[in-house]
Short mmCIF file of C-alpha atoms in Angstrom, two decimals:
data_model
loop_
_atom_site.label_atom_id
_atom_site.label_comp_id
_atom_site.label_asym_id
_atom_site.label_seq_id
_atom_site.Cartn_x
_atom_site.Cartn_y
_atom_site.Cartn_z
CA MET A 1 11.26 18.05 29.63
CA LEU A 2 7.82 17.29 28.45
CA ALA A 3 6.79 13.00 28.86
CA ILE A 4 3.31 13.44 26.28
CA ALA A 5 0.42 10.78 25.78
CA CYS A 6 -1.40 10.39 22.49
CA ILE A 7 -5.11 9.04 23.05
CA LYS A 8 -7.19 8.04 21.18
CA GLN A 9 -11.38 7.83 22.57
CA VAL A 10 -12.33 4.47 20.27
CA PRO A 11 -16.21 2.24 20.55
CA ASP A 12 -16.13 -0.40 23.62
CA THR A 13 -17.66 -2.57 20.93
CA THR A 14 -16.76 -5.29 17.88
CA GLN A 15 -20.06 -4.18 16.90
CA VAL A 16 -20.12 -0.28 15.48
CA LYS A 17 -22.07 1.44 13.31
CA ILE A 18 -20.74 2.73 9.35
CA ASP A 19 -22.20 5.90 8.42
CA PRO A 20 -22.67 4.26 4.23
CA ALA A 21 -22.03 7.06 2.87
CA THR A 22 -19.33 8.93 3.92
CA ASN A 23 -18.04 5.34 5.06
CA THR A 24 -16.99 6.53 8.90
CA LEU A 25 -17.36 5.64 12.20
CA VAL A 26 -21.20 6.61 13.66
CA ARG A 27 -20.96 7.20 17.29
CA GLU A 28 -24.15 8.91 18.32
CA GLY A 29 -24.76 5.74 21.10
CA ILE A 30 -22.33 4.02 21.75
CA PRO A 31 -20.24 3.34 24.43
CA PHE A 32 -16.52 4.28 24.49
CA ILE A 33 -12.95 4.55 26.11
CA VAL A 34 -9.93 5.43 26.12
CA ASN A 35 -8.15 2.71 23.67
CA PRO A 36 -6.64 -0.23 25.84
CA TYR A 37 -2.77 0.46 24.48
CA ASP A 38 -3.19 4.60 24.82
CA THR A 39 -3.39 3.57 28.86
CA HIS A 40 -0.17 1.62 28.90
CA ALA A 41 1.25 4.63 26.64
CA LEU A 42 -0.09 7.60 29.52
CA GLU A 43 0.95 5.10 31.76
CA GLU A 44 4.48 5.63 30.97
CA SER A 45 4.36 8.89 30.25
CA LEU A 46 3.17 9.77 33.84
CA ARG A 47 5.94 6.88 35.52
CA ILE A 48 8.99 8.72 33.25
CA LYS A 49 7.49 12.02 35.32
CA ASP A 50 7.16 10.68 38.56
CA ARG A 51 11.52 9.52 38.18
CA PHE A 52 12.56 12.17 36.41
CA GLY A 53 10.06 15.07 37.34
CA PHE A 54 9.30 15.56 33.39
CA ARG A 55 6.05 17.24 32.93
CA ALA A 56 2.65 14.88 31.37
CA VAL A 57 0.51 15.88 28.78
CA ALA A 58 -2.23 14.51 27.86
CA LEU A 59 -3.31 14.77 23.69
CA SER A 60 -6.62 14.15 21.31
CA MET A 61 -8.54 14.17 18.27
CA GLY A 62 -12.01 14.15 17.75
CA PRO A 63 -15.32 14.87 18.36
CA PRO A 64 -15.60 17.17 22.12
CA ASN A 65 -16.83 13.90 23.78
CA ALA A 66 -13.87 12.77 24.19
CA GLU A 67 -13.18 15.33 26.83
CA ALA A 68 -14.02 12.30 29.14
CA ALA A 69 -10.74 10.23 27.38
CA LEU A 70 -8.63 13.20 28.59
CA ARG A 71 -10.25 13.56 31.81
CA LYS A 72 -9.40 9.59 32.88
CA ALA A 73 -6.35 11.21 31.84
CA LEU A 74 -6.30 13.65 33.95
CA SER A 75 -7.54 11.63 36.84
CA MET A 76 -4.39 9.62 36.50
CA GLY A 77 -1.50 11.80 37.05
CA ALA A 78 -1.44 13.44 34.09
CA ASP A 79 -0.45 17.74 34.37
CA ASP A 80 -2.46 18.86 31.63
CA ALA A 81 -4.59 17.60 28.93
CA ILE A 82 -5.42 19.37 25.37
CA LEU A 83 -8.24 18.01 23.09
CA CYS A 84 -8.25 19.05 19.57
CA SER A 85 -11.80 18.92 18.15
CA ASP A 86 -12.81 20.83 14.99
CA ARG A 87 -15.78 19.92 12.36
CA CYS A 88 -13.09 19.91 9.80
CA PHE A 89 -10.64 17.86 11.66
CA GLY A 90 -13.00 15.32 11.16
CA GLY A 91 -13.44 11.93 8.80
CA ALA A 92 -9.62 12.38 9.36
CA ASP A 93 -7.11 9.33 8.30
CA THR A 94 -4.24 8.07 10.34
CA LEU A 95 -2.22 10.72 8.24
CA SER A 96 -4.11 13.41 7.90
CA THR A 97 -4.84 12.99 11.59
CA SER A 98 -0.73 12.53 12.86
CA ASN A 99 -0.61 15.81 10.97
CA VAL A 100 -2.91 17.86 13.70
CA LEU A 101 -1.26 16.00 16.92
CA ALA A 102 1.97 16.32 15.65
CA ALA A 103 0.55 20.30 14.90
CA ALA A 104 -0.37 20.31 18.49
CA ILE A 105 2.95 18.89 19.68
CA LYS A 106 4.39 21.97 18.45
CA GLN A 107 1.97 24.57 18.99
CA ILE A 108 2.49 22.66 23.33
CA ALA A 109 6.14 23.67 22.92
CA GLN A 110 6.22 27.45 22.12
CA GLU A 111 3.24 27.69 24.48
CA THR A 112 5.39 26.10 27.77
CA GLY A 113 8.67 27.28 26.64
CA GLU A 114 9.17 23.39 27.56
CA GLU A 115 11.42 20.22 25.23
CA VAL A 116 9.46 17.73 24.54
CA GLY A 117 11.27 14.99 25.18
CA ILE A 118 8.71 11.78 24.59
CA VAL A 119 6.03 11.44 22.46
CA PHE A 120 3.76 8.25 24.15
CA CYS A 121 1.75 6.51 22.26
CA GLY A 122 -0.17 2.97 22.06
CA LYS A 123 1.07 -0.06 19.22
CA GLN A 124 -2.02 0.79 17.72
CA THR A 125 -5.60 0.99 18.12
CA ILE A 126 -8.00 -1.09 18.83
CA ASP A 127 -10.85 0.54 15.93
CA GLY A 128 -8.10 0.23 13.33
CA ASP A 129 -5.78 -1.44 14.38
CA THR A 130 -3.28 0.77 11.38
CA ALA A 131 -0.50 1.16 14.02
CA GLN A 132 0.69 4.19 11.65
CA VAL A 133 -0.03 7.93 13.77
CA GLY A 134 2.54 7.47 16.12
CA PRO A 135 5.28 6.66 13.82
CA GLY A 136 3.73 9.56 10.76
CA ILE A 137 3.65 12.10 13.81
CA ALA A 138 7.59 10.96 14.32
CA VAL A 139 7.77 11.70 10.74
CA ARG A 140 6.73 15.43 10.66
CA LEU A 141 8.18 16.13 13.79
CA GLY A 142 11.84 14.51 12.95
CA PHE A 143 11.98 12.48 15.85
CA THR A 144 13.51 8.67 16.35
CA GLN A 145 11.16 5.66 16.29
CA LEU A 146 10.84 3.83 18.78
CA THR A 147 8.37 1.06 18.16
CA LEU A 148 6.90 -1.96 19.96
CA VAL A 149 8.51 -1.16 23.42
CA ASP A 150 8.25 -3.66 26.06
CA ARG A 151 10.46 -2.20 28.62
CA VAL A 152 12.17 1.30 29.57
CA GLU A 153 15.35 -0.14 29.61
CA GLU A 154 17.32 3.74 31.31
CA LEU A 155 17.10 7.37 30.81
CA ASP A 156 19.60 10.14 31.07
CA PRO A 157 17.83 13.83 30.46
CA VAL A 158 20.50 15.17 31.00
CA ASN A 159 22.66 14.09 28.67
CA GLY A 160 19.33 13.26 26.07
CA ARG A 161 19.65 9.20 26.29
CA ILE A 162 16.90 6.86 25.87
CA LYS A 163 17.54 2.84 25.93
CA VAL A 164 14.02 0.32 25.70
CA ARG A 165 13.86 -2.80 25.00
CA ARG A 166 11.57 -3.27 22.27
CA LYS A 167 8.98 -6.87 21.94
CA LEU A 168 9.27 -8.14 17.91
CA GLU A 169 8.57 -11.47 16.83
CA GLY A 170 10.24 -14.31 18.96
CA ARG A 171 13.07 -12.65 20.20
CA TYR A 172 12.81 -8.47 21.37
CA GLU A 173 16.17 -5.96 20.45
CA VAL A 174 17.49 -2.85 22.91
CA VAL A 175 17.72 -0.07 21.33
CA GLU A 176 19.31 2.92 22.54
CA ALA A 177 18.56 6.46 21.26
CA PRO A 178 18.89 10.03 21.52
CA LEU A 179 16.22 11.94 22.55
CA PRO A 180 13.47 13.55 21.86
CA VAL A 181 11.88 9.88 20.50
CA MET A 182 8.30 8.17 20.50
CA ILE A 183 7.96 5.50 21.64
CA THR A 184 4.44 3.48 21.02
CA ALA A 185 4.01 0.91 23.80
CA VAL A 186 2.62 -2.68 23.60
CA ARG A 187 0.60 -3.91 26.81
CA GLU A 188 3.91 -5.50 28.40
CA LEU A 189 4.86 -2.22 29.26
CA ASN A 190 3.54 -1.91 32.99
CA ARG A 191 0.32 -1.55 34.73
CA PRO A 192 -2.02 1.23 34.51
CA ARG A 193 -2.56 2.88 37.66
CA TYR A 194 -6.26 3.43 38.79
CA PRO A 195 -7.09 6.69 40.27
CA SER A 196 -8.13 7.69 43.96
CA VAL A 197 -11.21 8.91 44.75
CA THR A 198 -9.49 12.36 45.79
CA MET A 199 -7.91 12.60 42.30
CA ARG A 200 -11.23 11.73 40.12
CA LEU A 201 -13.29 14.69 42.05
CA ALA A 202 -10.69 16.65 40.74
CA ALA A 203 -10.83 15.70 37.26
CA VAL A 204 -14.42 16.23 36.78
CA ASP A 205 -13.59 19.78 37.59
CA ALA A 206 -10.82 20.54 35.92
CA HIS A 207 -9.71 22.13 32.69
CA VAL A 208 -9.66 20.18 29.58
CA LYS A 209 -8.31 22.72 26.49
CA VAL A 210 -9.59 22.79 23.40
CA TRP A 211 -7.83 23.80 20.09
CA THR A 212 -9.66 24.62 17.13
CA ASN A 213 -8.13 25.04 13.23
CA GLU A 214 -7.53 28.00 14.66
CA VAL A 215 -5.23 27.69 17.44
CA LEU A 216 -2.69 25.41 15.06
CA LYS A 217 -3.50 27.49 11.63
CA LEU A 218 -3.32 23.86 9.57
CA ASP A 219 -4.22 24.10 6.05
CA VAL A 220 -7.87 22.99 6.12
CA ASN A 221 -6.79 20.40 2.98
CA THR A 222 -4.10 18.82 4.52
CA VAL A 223 -7.08 18.03 7.57
CA GLY A 224 -9.99 15.76 8.33
CA LEU A 225 -11.42 14.25 4.98
CA LYS A 226 -9.85 16.73 2.49
CA GLY A 227 -6.09 15.86 3.89
CA SER A 228 -7.35 12.33 3.64
CA PRO A 229 -5.62 10.46 0.24
CA THR A 230 -6.95 6.98 1.46
CA TRP A 231 -10.06 6.66 1.28
CA VAL A 232 -12.20 3.40 2.83
CA SER A 233 -14.97 1.58 0.16
CA ARG A 234 -16.78 -0.44 2.04
CA ILE A 235 -17.03 -1.06 6.21
CA PHE A 236 -18.79 -4.57 7.22
CA SER A 237 -18.92 -7.21 9.97
CA PRO A 238 -18.87 -10.41 8.39
CA GLU A 239 -21.84 -12.81 8.98
CA ARG A 240 -20.86 -15.69 10.08
CA ASP A 241 -23.30 -18.68 9.54
CA LYS A 242 -24.31 -20.52 11.88
CA GLY A 243 -23.13 -24.08 13.64
CA GLU A 244 -24.32 -27.49 13.87
CA ILE A 245 -23.80 -29.77 16.13
CA ILE A 246 -23.60 -32.80 14.88
CA GLY A 247 -23.22 -37.15 16.27
CA ASP A 248 -23.30 -37.48 20.08
CA GLY A 249 -19.89 -36.97 21.58
CA LEU A 250 -20.65 -38.73 24.53
CA ALA A 251 -22.60 -41.72 24.07
CA ASP A 252 -20.80 -42.22 20.01
CA PRO A 253 -17.60 -40.24 20.12
CA THR A 254 -16.39 -42.83 17.35
CA GLY A 255 -19.47 -42.74 15.73
CA THR A 256 -19.59 -38.63 15.81
CA ALA A 257 -15.61 -38.45 14.80
CA ARG A 258 -16.82 -40.59 11.55
CA LEU A 259 -19.77 -37.77 11.19
CA LEU A 260 -16.94 -34.85 11.82
CA ILE A 261 -14.53 -36.62 9.44
CA ASP A 262 -17.49 -37.19 6.89
CA GLN A 263 -18.18 -33.59 6.49
CA LEU A 264 -14.58 -31.82 6.45
CA LEU A 265 -14.09 -34.11 3.63
CA ALA A 266 -17.29 -32.95 1.79
CA LYS A 267 -16.34 -29.60 2.31
CA ASP A 268 -12.99 -30.48 0.95
CA LEU A 269 -11.30 -29.04 4.19
CA LEU A 270 -9.08 -32.20 5.25
CA ALA A 271 -6.28 -33.29 2.85
CA VAL A 272 -6.19 -37.78 3.19
#
C-alpha cells in the first residue's frame, strides 16, 4: 500500500518578485525551501512506512529546480520521488495544480500496481496560503478528506480504517474514516527527522522521476495558466510607514503616555 506525500518548493523569503505581466512568481535569484507544513506531511508518511510497511512516495509539481525538494525527501527515507514538470503546467492555480497531482497519483498506482492508502499534504503553503490543493486532490480521487490533522490515533491497513484527531478552533475532533484518505498536516502532527549523512549522500545520486504531460496525458486546457479559472489582478508587498519615537519613556513615563494618548485620539484610534 502507498503513502504519498505531496510537497512543494516555496520561496524562503517574504519579499518575492512578481512578474507584472502574468502576476506569477519570478523564481530566478530567490532561495527556495520545502514548504514547512509539507515537511510534516512527509514525516508522517515515513512514520506510516516504518510502522506498517507502506511504500512512501514523495510527489511534487514545479520547475526542474524543484528536484532539490524531492532529493531532500529521499534523504529522509522516501522510497521514490516524482516531479511533474512541463511548461504547460506553469502558472497553475490551485484547481489546475490539484488536477495534475491527482492525475500523477493515479499514474503512480497504475504503474506500481499498488493501492494508494493515504495521501498526505501540508495544511497550506506559505506562499499561497489557500489550503485548497489537498482537498482538491481528494475530490478528484474520490478520497475522504481529513484536514488539519494533528495526530493519527489508529491505523488498521488490513480492515482499511484510520482514526485521526483534527485541530479545530478551540477544540479537537476525533474522526474515523475508511481508506483511502487525504490528510492535511499541521505542525503539531510530528517533528520531522533529520537525514543522516549517508542518506544525504545517497540522495545526491538517487533517481528522481520527471513526468511531463506526455506521461500524464492531460488536456492542456485543464492545466497551467490555460486551466486556471482564478486570476490575480495584482500582487504587491504593502509599504509600511516609518515609525517614530515619542517622548522619553524612562525619564518621563507619564508625559510619554499622555503624548501617546493624544496621538491616538488625533488619529481617531482611541474611544473616550
